[in-house]
Every structure is written in C-alpha cells, then in structure tokens.
Amino acid sequence: MKRVYVNEQWCLGCHLCEYYCAFANSGKDDMVKALKNVDIHPRIQVEDSGDVHFAVSCRHCEEPLCVKGCITGALTQKDGVIQIDKEKCVGCYTCILSCPYGAVVPSEEGVVQKCELCLTNSAGSPACVAGCPNRAVVYEER
Amino acid sequence: MKYVIIGNSAAAVGCVEGIRSQDKEGSITIISKEPYHTYSRPLISYLLYGKTDRERMKYRPDGFYKETGCTVMLGKEAVRIDSAAKQVVLDSGETVAYDKLLVATGSKPFVPPMEGLDTVKQKFTFLSLDDALALEKAITADSRVLIVGAGLIGLKCAEGIADKVGSITVVDLADRVLPSILDETGAQMVQRHIEQKGIRFLLSDSVQRFENGTAYLQSGKTVPFDIVVVAVGVRPNAELVQQAGGAVNRGIQTDTLCRTSLSNVFAAGDCAESLDVTTGQQRVLALLPNAYMQGECAGINMAGGEKEYDNAIPMNAIGFFGLHMITAGSYEGEAYVVQTDSGYKKLVTADGVLKGYVLIGDVARAGIYTAMVRERTPLKQVDFELLKEKPQLMAFARAERAKKLGGVRV
C-alpha cells in the first residue's frame, strides 16, 4: 500500500510538514487562522541533530503493535490504514508504550492522535507530502 | 475444523482474529461465563471515573461475532475439559466438541484469609464489569472506603471512585505503591501525586482483623470503614487444564506456539504463562496487550499457520489523576536515573542491551525504548547518550533508519 516514506538525505529540517499536518487536521480552511499564535501538535514530527533531519510519522505497520495492544479497541486497521476512534480512546497511552517509532502522540483533547494519511480530513491525501519543498517525505508504494 | 474458545476477553478476541487470518470457514464457538458482549476489562475503573460508558467499553463492535462467524454461548460456564473425547462440558450439562481448543479463562481476584472479613457486609473485588457495577451501586458521597492493595487494580479503583465517595484509605503490606512496576523513587512520586487527591496510604501495614466496621491493622492503627475493596492480586484460572491433566505452574504452561501439554489444547492471556524475554523466565504476564498477542498467536497456530510467541515482555502504561507512567522490562542492571520535580526517568542496562525502563510524567515516544527492550537491540548499535536524553530515532544508524522510515527492506 501507499505509505509516507522518508528520504532523509533530502530533508532540510524546515519543519513545514509539521505545519501542513497541523493545518490539515485543524478543521479550519484558513492556514493563518489555524496556526497563527497556536502551539501546534502535529502528527508528523521532525528530528534534528546537526546536519541530520528527518520526519517521523505512523508507518501503518503490517503487524501494528499499537492496534494489537490497544486496551479499548479504539485503534483499528482498515485496508492497511491505522485509525484512532477518539470517542473510544481513554488516553491510557498503551499505544505510546507500544509504538516502536514514537509515532502515536497525546492530543489536545487528552486522548491520542496519529497520522491517518489525511484520508479523512479535507486534504484527502498526506498534506505533509504535498507541502514538503524538497521531496523529503513522499507518498508512494515501496 | 471446529474451534472452541473458553473466555471472551482480549485473548479470545485475539484468537478469533488469528484464526480468521488463516481460516475463513471453520466454526468458532465462544463459551463465556459472563453474560456480556466482549468488553475491555481494564476499562472498569474508567467506567466509574466517567471516562467511558458501557457502549464505548465494548472491546469490539456489536457486529464482531457475526462478522467473524462466531457462535457465542454467553452466561455458560465450562466446568470440565475432556481431552480424550475432545469436548468441553458446561455447567448446564451440555457438551461442546472441539478439534482445537483455546483456554482463555483469565484470572480471578486473590482474597487472602483475613479475620472477620466474612462479617463485612459491603466487600468487593475489582476485576470484572459486575464487580464495578456492584461497587458503583454501593458507594455514596459519604462512604469511607478501605482498599486493601496498592497495586494497579487497587489504585485504579481508587481513582475511579475518588470523586464519588467520602474518603479512601489504601493499605498495603508492601513499602510502596505499585511495587510490581515501580522502584522506590518512582513510587514515592506517584504516591505524593495521588495523596494530593485526598487518598490516604498506610504502607508496610496489613489488616489483622475486621470487626464492627473497623479494620485493626498490624501496626496498631485502626481504620473505620463502610466499604472494603480487596485488591491484593490475581490468580490464574488454570483449574480446567489442571484437572484435565495438563501442566500448570502458577499459570497454565505453554510453549512458544501457545500449546499446553494437552494435545489440541492451547492457552493464552492471564490464565497462561509465557516466556518473559527480559528474564528468560516462564511467567504469567497478566497484561491486555500480551493477552491479545498470545491469543492471536494461538489462533494462527490452531488454524494451521505458524507463529511463535517469543517476544513477550512485562510492560505497562497507566496514569492516575493525570500523571502518566510507562514501564517495561526488568530492572536488574546498571541504572541511569534523572529525577525532576515533575518527572522521573530510569533506564536499566545489562549484558549490552536496554533491559527495562521507567518513565513518569514525560512519557513521549516511550515505545522506542520498549522496542529496544523487546528486540534486545545491542547498545553498541545505537547512540545511547542520545537515548538517555530522550527516546529518538536519531540514536540509530542511518541504515537502520532507512529501514524504519524509508521502507528499505532487509
């Protein structure tokens, strides 16, 4: 299936992917209104150290430890895409304990959030990829 | 193929999903003593706390049994396994024949003998939905609640009812709270946090006797109460396998294919033992993620697939009144510790690998540590100085990251 893959050598560490992610998931239609003076909580996060930069988001694993370990059944995998039902989630953080990539993060509503490939928001396909100026994140089959 | 599962919780659901990944046709029968659709047991405290409800605490949607082609026998207790005749005998006298059987009977509360406990009118355990509903019905805004046991179950119970009762006192023989997952320093931090919510702890102490609404403790202290919750621990429900002649230690013995010593009988979840890779010991790992994964593995093997359950570790994510903690592995080894006002971090290394860790407060990305514990990643392959700072993939070699993030196959 198509996933968000990282081309580490192309990543500039600009963090734009984080802003596009936060905007796409804000539910707002104006990027300035959505992000100005706002502490963003993106589902993709860039790690930086010296000259090395790369973005980390959900891998949509074939053997998803977060889904298998979820105590509520809030995390499910459908057609390969791992989704979170925030109504069912109680914020126990067993998924944060389980995810080998650190890709499930607490959300502002007190439960957790993760990349759902923008399939359910207005972007329709990964906004981080569309917004990356250097093809350091791509959405493709590998 | 006739599959039969005794139990209806995480291991049973894992088994159903494991079977169906291999075999869409065989019949699956679920036998459950409890009369409910599969629900998440750890959510009973969240139910009382008001963070979930009966509908949302269903572990799988209403259509689960239909979609997976399961026949469910709810409210029926399996009383005997006849492994020679390959059938399960129910309390009603009915028999259910199997080709492959999963025992996923879970655990039961351990209630130690305590003098006068039989005279206590309002006493509860806290493991099942019925336990939670009965406790909820009994408590009032004035109730003085005595919880015996400061482990995961006792403290989650305390959190669940804290806003609904007059007072809560927790007594435990151990010298600290959550002794199974926390060291002294971590436990003190969590205890202080919980005490701020008005919950009182009497540790290194135990109830000698109950008499007329008062608990008389070993130390000479007395605790007047209206309600007692016994949350000392749990014991595996291993009797069915034991009586059928199967091997049982503390829990039902299983191999890495989740088979018991009885042919065609598998076991998974809180009733069963598995291999803890951090210690190399067979033990009961009574945790929901392990129950699911062991059950799933059993299901795959029952249906003719091949999967080993060979990477289980003790691990916990839990929070009390907004303070989160995540722990995994074992704590025998060299410790790296950082303690601040708001958090605690302990990384334990031995034999060149990360053996275990404790994070309290800031638990972000803890799974990066968990994966290292589970996979026994050699520390010489990572930059451990970076990992001491925080869990991060920067600590791994670029080639390793290309696999993890770039989809490069090995």
Coordinates of C-alpha atoms in Angstrom, one line a residue:
Chain A
M1 CA 0.0 0.0 0.0
K2 CA 1.0 3.6 -0.3
R3 CA 2.7 5.0 2.8
V4 CA 4.6 8.2 3.7
Y5 CA 8.3 7.4 3.3
V6 CA 11.2 9.5 4.3
N7 CA 14.1 10.5 2.1
E8 CA 16.4 11.5 4.9
Q9 CA 19.1 12.9 2.6
W10 CA 16.7 15.5 1.2
C11 CA 15.3 16.7 4.5
L12 CA 16.2 20.3 5.2
G13 CA 14.8 20.4 8.7
C14 CA 12.4 23.2 7.8
H15 CA 9.5 21.6 9.8
L16 CA 7.0 22.7 7.1
C17 CA 5.5 19.2 7.2
E18 CA 4.5 19.7 10.8
Y19 CA 2.7 22.9 9.9
Y20 CA 0.9 21.4 7.0
C21 CA -0.1 18.4 9.2
A22 CA -1.5 20.7 11.9
F23 CA -3.4 22.8 9.4
A24 CA -4.9 19.8 7.6
N25 CA -6.1 18.4 10.9
S26 CA -7.3 21.7 12.3
G27 CA -10.7 21.5 10.6
K28 CA -10.1 25.2 9.6
D29 CA -10.0 26.5 6.0
D30 CA -7.5 29.3 6.5
M31 CA -3.9 28.4 7.4
V32 CA -3.2 31.7 9.1
K33 CA -6.3 31.4 11.3
A34 CA -5.5 27.8 12.0
L35 CA -1.8 28.2 13.0
K36 CA -1.1 31.8 14.0
N37 CA 0.0 32.1 17.6
V38 CA -1.0 28.5 18.1
D39 CA 1.1 25.8 19.8
I40 CA 0.9 23.1 17.1
H41 CA 0.5 19.4 17.8
P42 CA 1.4 17.7 14.5
R43 CA 1.2 14.0 13.8
I44 CA 4.4 14.1 11.9
Q45 CA 7.5 15.3 13.9
V46 CA 10.9 16.2 12.6
E47 CA 14.0 15.1 14.5
D48 CA 17.1 17.4 14.1
S49 CA 20.7 16.9 15.1
G50 CA 23.4 19.0 13.4
D51 CA 23.1 18.3 9.7
V52 CA 20.7 15.3 10.1
H53 CA 17.0 15.9 9.8
F54 CA 14.1 13.5 9.1
A55 CA 10.4 13.4 9.7
V56 CA 8.7 10.6 11.7
S57 CA 5.0 9.7 11.3
C58 CA 3.0 6.5 11.6
R59 CA 4.4 3.6 9.5
H60 CA 1.0 1.9 9.2
C61 CA 2.8 -1.3 10.2
E62 CA 1.7 -4.7 8.8
E63 CA 2.0 -6.0 12.4
P64 CA 0.7 -3.0 14.3
L65 CA 1.7 -3.3 18.0
C66 CA -0.4 -0.2 18.8
V67 CA -3.6 -1.8 17.4
K68 CA -2.9 -5.2 19.0
G69 CA -2.1 -3.7 22.4
C70 CA -5.0 -1.1 22.4
I71 CA -7.0 -1.8 25.5
T72 CA -10.2 -0.3 24.2
G73 CA -10.4 -1.3 20.6
A74 CA -10.1 2.4 19.6
L75 CA -7.2 1.7 17.3
T76 CA -8.1 -0.3 14.3
Q77 CA -6.5 -1.1 10.9
K78 CA -8.7 -1.0 7.8
D79 CA -7.3 -1.6 4.4
G80 CA -3.8 -1.2 5.9
V81 CA -4.6 2.3 7.4
I82 CA -4.4 2.6 11.2
Q83 CA -7.1 4.8 12.6
I84 CA -8.0 6.1 16.0
D85 CA -11.5 6.4 17.3
K86 CA -11.1 9.3 19.7
E87 CA -14.6 8.6 21.3
K88 CA -13.5 5.2 22.4
C89 CA -9.9 6.1 23.4
V90 CA -9.5 6.8 27.2
G91 CA -5.9 8.1 26.9
C92 CA -4.2 5.2 28.7
Y93 CA -1.1 5.6 26.4
T94 CA -0.6 1.8 25.9
C95 CA -0.1 2.8 22.2
I96 CA 2.7 5.2 23.2
L97 CA 4.2 2.3 25.2
S98 CA 3.9 0.1 22.1
C99 CA 4.8 2.1 19.0
P100 CA 8.5 1.4 18.0
Y101 CA 8.7 4.7 16.1
G102 CA 7.2 7.1 18.7
A103 CA 4.6 8.0 16.2
V104 CA 1.5 8.0 18.4
V105 CA 1.3 11.2 20.4
P106 CA -1.0 12.7 23.0
S107 CA -3.6 15.0 21.5
E108 CA -5.0 18.3 22.8
E109 CA -8.3 16.6 23.8
G110 CA -6.5 14.3 26.3
V111 CA -6.5 11.2 24.2
V112 CA -4.0 10.3 21.5
Q113 CA -3.6 11.1 17.8
K114 CA -1.6 9.7 14.9
C115 CA -1.2 10.1 11.2
E116 CA -4.2 8.8 9.3
L117 CA -2.7 9.8 5.9
C118 CA -5.2 12.7 5.7
L119 CA -7.7 10.3 4.3
T120 CA -10.5 11.5 6.5
N121 CA -9.7 15.2 6.6
S122 CA -10.2 17.8 3.8
A123 CA -6.7 17.3 2.5
G124 CA -7.7 13.9 1.2
S125 CA -4.0 12.7 0.9
P126 CA -1.0 13.4 3.1
A127 CA -0.7 17.2 3.4
C128 CA 2.9 16.9 4.8
V129 CA 3.9 15.3 1.5
A130 CA 2.1 18.0 -0.6
G131 CA 3.8 20.7 1.4
C132 CA 7.3 19.4 1.5
P133 CA 9.5 21.6 -0.6
N134 CA 12.2 19.0 -1.2
R135 CA 10.5 15.6 -1.6
A136 CA 12.0 14.6 1.7
V137 CA 8.6 12.9 2.5
V138 CA 6.8 11.1 -0.3
Y139 CA 3.6 9.1 -0.5
E140 CA 4.1 6.0 -2.6
E141 CA 4.4 2.3 -2.7
R142 CA 7.8 0.9 -1.9
Chain B
M1 CA -12.5 -27.5 11.6
K2 CA -14.2 -26.9 14.9
Y3 CA -12.6 -24.2 17.1
V4 CA -13.8 -23.6 20.6
I5 CA -12.7 -20.8 22.9
I6 CA -13.3 -20.7 26.6
G7 CA -13.3 -17.0 27.5
N8 CA -14.5 -13.8 25.8
S9 CA -11.9 -11.2 26.6
A10 CA -8.7 -9.9 24.9
A11 CA -7.0 -13.4 24.4
A12 CA -10.3 -14.8 23.0
V13 CA -10.7 -11.9 20.6
G14 CA -7.0 -12.2 19.6
C15 CA -7.6 -15.9 18.9
V16 CA -10.7 -15.2 16.7
E17 CA -8.7 -12.7 14.7
G18 CA -5.8 -15.0 14.5
I19 CA -7.9 -18.0 13.3
R20 CA -9.7 -15.8 10.7
S21 CA -6.4 -14.6 9.3
Q22 CA -5.8 -18.3 8.3
D23 CA -9.2 -20.0 8.1
K24 CA -12.4 -18.2 7.0
E25 CA -14.5 -21.3 7.0
G26 CA -14.1 -23.3 10.3
S27 CA -16.7 -22.9 13.0
I28 CA -15.7 -20.9 16.1
T29 CA -17.6 -21.2 19.4
I30 CA -17.0 -18.9 22.3
I31 CA -18.0 -20.0 25.8
S32 CA -18.2 -17.3 28.4
K33 CA -19.3 -17.3 32.0
E34 CA -20.0 -13.6 31.8
P35 CA -23.3 -12.7 30.0
Y36 CA -21.8 -9.7 28.2
H37 CA -20.6 -8.8 24.7
T38 CA -16.8 -8.7 24.8
Y39 CA -15.7 -5.7 26.9
S40 CA -12.3 -4.3 27.9
R41 CA -11.6 -5.4 31.5
P42 CA -9.1 -2.6 32.3
L43 CA -11.8 0.0 31.5
I44 CA -13.9 -0.8 34.5
S45 CA -12.1 1.9 36.5
Y46 CA -12.6 4.3 33.6
L47 CA -16.3 3.5 33.6
L48 CA -16.6 4.5 37.3
Y49 CA -14.4 7.6 36.6
G50 CA -16.8 8.6 33.8
K51 CA -14.2 8.4 31.0
T52 CA -16.1 5.7 29.2
D53 CA -19.5 4.1 29.2
R54 CA -21.0 0.6 28.7
E55 CA -21.3 1.1 24.9
R56 CA -17.8 2.5 24.3
M57 CA -16.1 0.0 26.6
K58 CA -17.0 -2.8 24.2
Y59 CA -13.7 -4.3 23.1
R60 CA -15.0 -4.9 19.6
P61 CA -18.1 -3.5 17.8
D62 CA -21.5 -5.1 18.1
G63 CA -21.2 -6.9 14.8
F64 CA -17.9 -8.6 15.7
Y65 CA -19.2 -12.1 16.3
K66 CA -21.4 -12.1 13.2
E67 CA -18.7 -10.7 11.0
T68 CA -16.2 -13.2 12.2
G69 CA -18.7 -16.1 12.1
C70 CA -18.6 -16.9 15.8
T71 CA -21.3 -18.7 17.8
V72 CA -21.3 -17.3 21.3
M73 CA -22.6 -19.1 24.4
L74 CA -22.8 -16.3 27.0
G75 CA -23.6 -16.9 30.6
K76 CA -22.4 -20.5 30.4
E77 CA -19.5 -21.9 32.4
A78 CA -17.1 -24.5 31.2
V79 CA -16.7 -26.9 34.1
R80 CA -14.5 -29.7 32.5
I81 CA -12.3 -30.4 29.6
D82 CA -12.5 -34.0 28.4
S83 CA -9.3 -34.0 26.3
A84 CA -9.7 -37.7 25.3
A85 CA -13.2 -37.1 23.9
K86 CA -12.2 -33.6 22.7
Q87 CA -15.1 -31.9 24.3
V88 CA -15.9 -29.2 26.8
V89 CA -18.5 -29.9 29.4
L90 CA -20.7 -26.9 30.6
D91 CA -22.4 -26.3 33.9
S92 CA -25.7 -26.9 32.1
G93 CA -24.6 -30.4 31.3
E94 CA -24.2 -29.6 27.6
T95 CA -21.1 -30.7 25.8
V96 CA -19.2 -28.8 23.1
A97 CA -17.0 -30.8 20.8
Y98 CA -13.7 -29.3 19.5
D99 CA -10.9 -30.0 17.1
K100 CA -8.8 -27.2 18.6
L101 CA -9.5 -25.6 21.9
L102 CA -8.2 -22.3 23.4
V103 CA -8.4 -21.8 27.2
A104 CA -8.6 -18.1 27.8
T105 CA -10.1 -18.1 31.2
G106 CA -8.3 -15.1 32.6
S107 CA -7.7 -14.7 36.3
K108 CA -9.7 -14.3 39.5
P109 CA -9.1 -12.0 42.4
F110 CA -7.0 -13.4 45.2
V111 CA -8.6 -12.8 48.5
P112 CA -6.3 -13.8 51.4
P113 CA -7.7 -15.1 54.6
M114 CA -8.4 -12.1 56.8
E115 CA -10.1 -12.5 60.2
G116 CA -13.6 -11.1 60.3
L117 CA -13.8 -10.5 56.5
D118 CA -16.8 -12.7 56.4
T119 CA -18.6 -10.3 58.8
V120 CA -18.0 -7.4 56.5
K121 CA -21.3 -6.7 54.7
Q122 CA -20.1 -4.4 51.9
K123 CA -17.0 -6.1 50.5
F124 CA -15.9 -6.1 46.8
T125 CA -13.2 -7.2 44.4
F126 CA -12.4 -5.2 41.3
L127 CA -11.7 -7.2 38.2
S128 CA -15.0 -7.7 36.3
L129 CA -17.7 -5.4 35.0
D130 CA -20.1 -7.0 37.6
D131 CA -17.6 -6.1 40.3
A132 CA -17.5 -2.5 39.1
L133 CA -21.3 -2.2 38.8
A134 CA -21.8 -3.7 42.3
L135 CA -19.3 -1.3 43.8
E136 CA -20.8 1.7 42.0
K137 CA -24.2 0.8 43.4
A138 CA -22.8 0.5 46.9
I139 CA -20.9 3.8 47.2
T140 CA -22.3 7.1 48.4
A141 CA -20.9 10.5 48.8
D142 CA -20.2 9.7 52.4
S143 CA -18.7 6.3 52.0
R144 CA -15.5 5.6 53.8
V145 CA -13.7 3.1 51.5
L146 CA -10.9 0.9 52.6
I147 CA -8.9 -0.6 49.7
V148 CA -6.6 -3.5 50.6
G149 CA -3.8 -3.4 48.0
A150 CA -1.8 -0.5 46.4
G151 CA -1.2 -2.3 43.1
L152 CA -2.5 -1.4 39.7
I153 CA -6.0 -2.7 40.5
G154 CA -6.3 -1.1 43.9
L155 CA -5.1 2.3 42.7
K156 CA -7.2 2.3 39.5
C157 CA -10.2 1.5 41.7
A158 CA -9.3 4.4 44.0
E159 CA -9.0 6.8 41.0
G160 CA -12.3 5.5 39.6
I161 CA -14.3 6.3 42.8
A162 CA -12.3 9.2 44.3
D163 CA -14.9 11.8 43.3
K164 CA -17.9 9.8 44.4
V165 CA -17.0 8.8 48.0
G166 CA -16.2 10.5 51.3
S167 CA -12.8 9.1 51.9
I168 CA -10.4 6.4 50.6
T169 CA -7.7 4.7 52.6
V170 CA -5.3 2.3 50.9
V171 CA -3.4 -0.4 53.0
D172 CA -0.6 -2.5 51.6
L173 CA 1.9 -4.8 53.1
A174 CA 4.5 -3.5 50.6
D175 CA 6.6 -0.5 51.5
R176 CA 5.5 1.4 48.3
V177 CA 2.7 1.8 45.8
L178 CA 2.7 -0.2 42.6
P179 CA 5.5 -2.4 43.8
S180 CA 5.2 -4.7 40.7
I181 CA 6.1 -1.9 38.3
L182 CA 7.9 0.9 40.2
D183 CA 11.0 1.4 42.2
E184 CA 11.0 3.3 45.5
T185 CA 11.8 6.7 44.0
G186 CA 9.1 6.4 41.3
A187 CA 6.6 5.0 43.7
Q188 CA 7.1 7.9 46.1
M189 CA 6.4 10.4 43.3
V190 CA 3.2 8.6 42.3
Q191 CA 2.1 8.3 45.9
R192 CA 2.6 12.0 46.6
H193 CA 0.5 12.8 43.5
I194 CA -2.3 10.5 44.5
E195 CA -2.2 11.8 48.1
Q196 CA -2.9 15.3 46.8
K197 CA -6.3 14.0 45.7
G198 CA -7.1 13.2 49.3
I199 CA -6.4 9.5 49.2
R200 CA -4.6 8.2 52.3
F201 CA -1.9 5.5 52.3
L202 CA -1.0 3.1 55.1
L203 CA 2.0 1.1 53.7
S204 CA 4.1 -1.6 55.2
D205 CA 1.0 -2.5 57.1
S206 CA -1.8 -5.0 56.9
V207 CA -5.3 -5.7 58.2
Q208 CA -5.2 -8.1 61.2
R209 CA -8.9 -8.3 61.6
F210 CA -12.2 -6.6 60.7
E211 CA -14.7 -6.0 63.5
N212 CA -17.9 -3.9 63.5
G213 CA -16.9 -1.6 60.7
T214 CA -13.3 -1.1 61.8
A215 CA -10.1 -2.6 60.4
Y216 CA -7.5 -3.3 63.0
L217 CA -4.0 -3.1 61.5
Q218 CA -0.8 -4.9 62.3
S219 CA 0.7 -1.5 63.3
G220 CA -2.0 -0.9 65.9
K221 CA -3.7 1.7 63.8
T222 CA -7.5 1.4 63.2
V223 CA -9.4 2.4 60.1
P224 CA -13.2 2.8 60.4
F225 CA -14.9 1.9 57.1
D226 CA -18.2 1.4 55.3
I227 CA -16.9 -0.5 52.3
V228 CA -13.9 -2.8 51.7
V229 CA -12.3 -3.4 48.4
V230 CA -9.9 -6.4 48.3
A231 CA -7.4 -5.8 45.5
V232 CA -4.4 -7.8 46.7
G233 CA -3.7 -9.5 43.4
V234 CA -5.0 -12.1 40.9
R235 CA -4.6 -15.8 40.4
P236 CA -4.8 -17.5 37.0
N237 CA -7.9 -19.6 36.3
A238 CA -5.9 -22.7 35.5
E239 CA -8.1 -25.4 37.1
L240 CA -9.7 -26.6 33.9
V241 CA -6.4 -27.6 32.3
Q242 CA -5.0 -28.8 35.6
Q243 CA -8.0 -31.1 36.2
A244 CA -7.7 -32.4 32.7
G245 CA -4.1 -33.4 33.5
G246 CA -2.3 -30.5 31.8
A247 CA 0.8 -29.0 33.1
V248 CA 0.3 -26.0 35.4
N249 CA 2.9 -23.9 37.3
R250 CA 1.5 -20.7 38.6
G251 CA -0.4 -20.4 35.3
I252 CA -1.0 -22.9 32.5
Q253 CA 2.3 -23.8 31.0
T254 CA 2.5 -23.0 27.3
D255 CA 5.3 -23.4 24.7
T256 CA 6.1 -20.6 22.2
L257 CA 3.3 -21.9 19.9
C258 CA 0.9 -21.3 22.8
R259 CA 0.2 -25.0 23.2
T260 CA -0.5 -26.6 26.6
S261 CA 0.8 -30.0 27.4
L262 CA -2.7 -31.4 26.4
S263 CA -2.9 -32.2 22.7
N264 CA -5.0 -29.8 20.7
V265 CA -5.4 -27.5 23.7
F266 CA -3.9 -24.0 23.6
A267 CA -3.9 -21.3 26.3
A268 CA -3.5 -17.6 26.3
G269 CA -3.9 -14.5 28.4
D270 CA -4.0 -14.1 32.2
C271 CA -4.5 -17.8 32.8
A272 CA -1.3 -18.8 31.0
E273 CA 2.4 -18.4 31.3
S274 CA 4.7 -17.2 28.6
L275 CA 8.4 -16.6 28.2
D276 CA 9.5 -13.2 29.5
V277 CA 12.4 -12.4 27.2
T278 CA 13.9 -9.9 29.6
T279 CA 14.5 -12.5 32.3
G280 CA 14.3 -15.8 30.3
Q281 CA 11.7 -17.0 32.9
Q282 CA 8.3 -18.5 32.2
R283 CA 5.7 -16.4 34.0
V284 CA 2.2 -15.0 33.9
L285 CA 2.2 -11.7 32.2
A286 CA -1.3 -10.5 33.1
L287 CA -1.5 -7.6 30.7
L288 CA -4.0 -6.9 28.0
P289 CA -1.6 -6.4 25.1
N290 CA 0.1 -9.7 25.9
A291 CA -3.3 -11.4 26.2
Y292 CA -4.3 -10.2 22.8
M293 CA -1.0 -11.1 21.1
Q294 CA -0.7 -14.5 22.8
G295 CA -4.3 -15.2 21.8
E296 CA -3.7 -14.2 18.2
C297 CA -0.6 -16.3 18.0
A298 CA -2.6 -19.3 19.4
G299 CA -5.3 -18.7 16.9
I300 CA -2.9 -18.7 14.0
N301 CA -1.3 -21.9 15.1
M302 CA -4.7 -23.5 15.8
A303 CA -5.7 -22.8 12.3
G304 CA -2.6 -24.4 10.8
G305 CA -0.5 -21.3 10.4
E306 CA 2.9 -20.9 12.1
K307 CA 3.7 -18.2 14.5
E308 CA 5.9 -18.1 17.6
Y309 CA 5.1 -16.1 20.7
D310 CA 8.6 -15.4 21.7
N311 CA 9.0 -11.8 22.4
A312 CA 6.7 -11.1 25.4
I313 CA 7.9 -8.6 28.0
P314 CA 6.3 -7.1 31.1
M315 CA 5.1 -3.6 30.2
N316 CA 2.6 -1.1 31.5
A317 CA 1.1 2.2 30.5
I318 CA -1.0 3.7 33.3
G319 CA -2.0 7.0 34.7
F320 CA -3.5 8.3 37.9
F321 CA -5.3 11.7 38.1
G322 CA -3.4 13.0 35.0
L323 CA 0.1 11.7 36.0
H324 CA 1.2 9.2 33.3
M325 CA 3.8 6.5 33.7
I326 CA 5.1 3.9 31.3
T327 CA 7.3 1.0 32.3
A328 CA 8.8 -2.1 30.6
G329 CA 11.2 -4.9 31.1
S330 CA 13.2 -5.8 34.2
Y331 CA 15.2 -3.5 36.5
E332 CA 18.2 -5.7 37.2
G333 CA 21.3 -3.9 35.9
E334 CA 23.0 -0.6 35.7
A335 CA 20.6 2.3 36.2
Y336 CA 20.7 5.7 34.6
V337 CA 18.4 8.0 36.5
V338 CA 17.1 11.5 36.0
Q339 CA 14.7 12.9 38.6
T340 CA 13.0 16.3 38.4
D341 CA 10.1 17.9 40.2
S342 CA 7.6 16.7 37.6
G343 CA 9.1 13.6 36.2
Y344 CA 11.3 10.5 36.6
K345 CA 13.3 8.5 34.2
K346 CA 15.2 5.3 34.8
L347 CA 17.0 3.3 32.1
V348 CA 18.4 0.0 33.1
T349 CA 21.1 -1.7 31.0
A350 CA 22.8 -5.1 31.4
D351 CA 24.5 -7.5 29.0
G352 CA 24.9 -4.8 26.4
V353 CA 21.2 -4.2 26.0
L354 CA 18.4 -2.0 27.4
K355 CA 16.7 -4.3 29.9
G356 CA 14.0 -2.1 31.2
Y357 CA 12.9 1.4 31.9
V358 CA 10.6 3.6 34.0
L359 CA 9.2 6.9 32.7
I360 CA 6.9 9.0 34.9
G361 CA 5.5 12.4 33.7
D362 CA 7.1 12.8 30.3
V363 CA 6.3 9.5 28.5
A364 CA 6.6 10.8 24.9
R365 CA 7.8 8.2 22.4
A366 CA 8.4 5.6 25.1
G367 CA 7.8 2.8 22.5
I368 CA 11.2 3.5 21.0
Y369 CA 12.7 2.2 24.4
T370 CA 10.1 -0.6 24.5
A371 CA 11.2 -1.9 21.1
M372 CA 14.8 -1.9 22.2
V373 CA 13.9 -4.0 25.3
R374 CA 11.7 -6.4 23.2
E375 CA 14.2 -6.8 20.4
R376 CA 17.3 -6.8 22.7
T377 CA 18.9 -4.2 20.4
P378 CA 22.7 -4.2 21.1
L379 CA 23.6 -0.8 22.7
K380 CA 26.7 -0.7 20.6
Q381 CA 24.5 -0.3 17.5
V382 CA 22.9 2.9 18.9
D383 CA 24.0 6.2 20.4
F384 CA 23.0 5.6 23.9
E385 CA 23.9 9.1 25.0
L386 CA 21.1 10.5 22.7
L387 CA 18.7 7.9 24.1
K388 CA 19.5 9.0 27.7
E389 CA 18.3 12.4 26.7
K390 CA 15.0 11.2 25.2
P391 CA 13.7 8.3 23.0
Q392 CA 14.6 9.2 19.4
L393 CA 15.3 7.6 16.2
M394 CA 18.3 9.9 15.7
A395 CA 20.1 7.4 18.0
F396 CA 20.0 4.7 15.4
A397 CA 22.4 4.3 12.4
R398 CA 21.3 5.9 9.2
A399 CA 21.0 2.5 7.5
E400 CA 18.7 1.4 10.3
R401 CA 16.5 4.5 9.8
A402 CA 16.4 3.8 6.1
K403 CA 14.6 0.5 7.1
K404 CA 12.4 2.0 9.7
L405 CA 11.3 5.1 7.8
G406 CA 12.4 4.7 4.2
G407 CA 10.9 1.3 3.6
V408 CA 14.2 -0.2 2.7
R409 CA 13.8 -4.0 3.0
V410 CA 16.4 -6.1 4.7

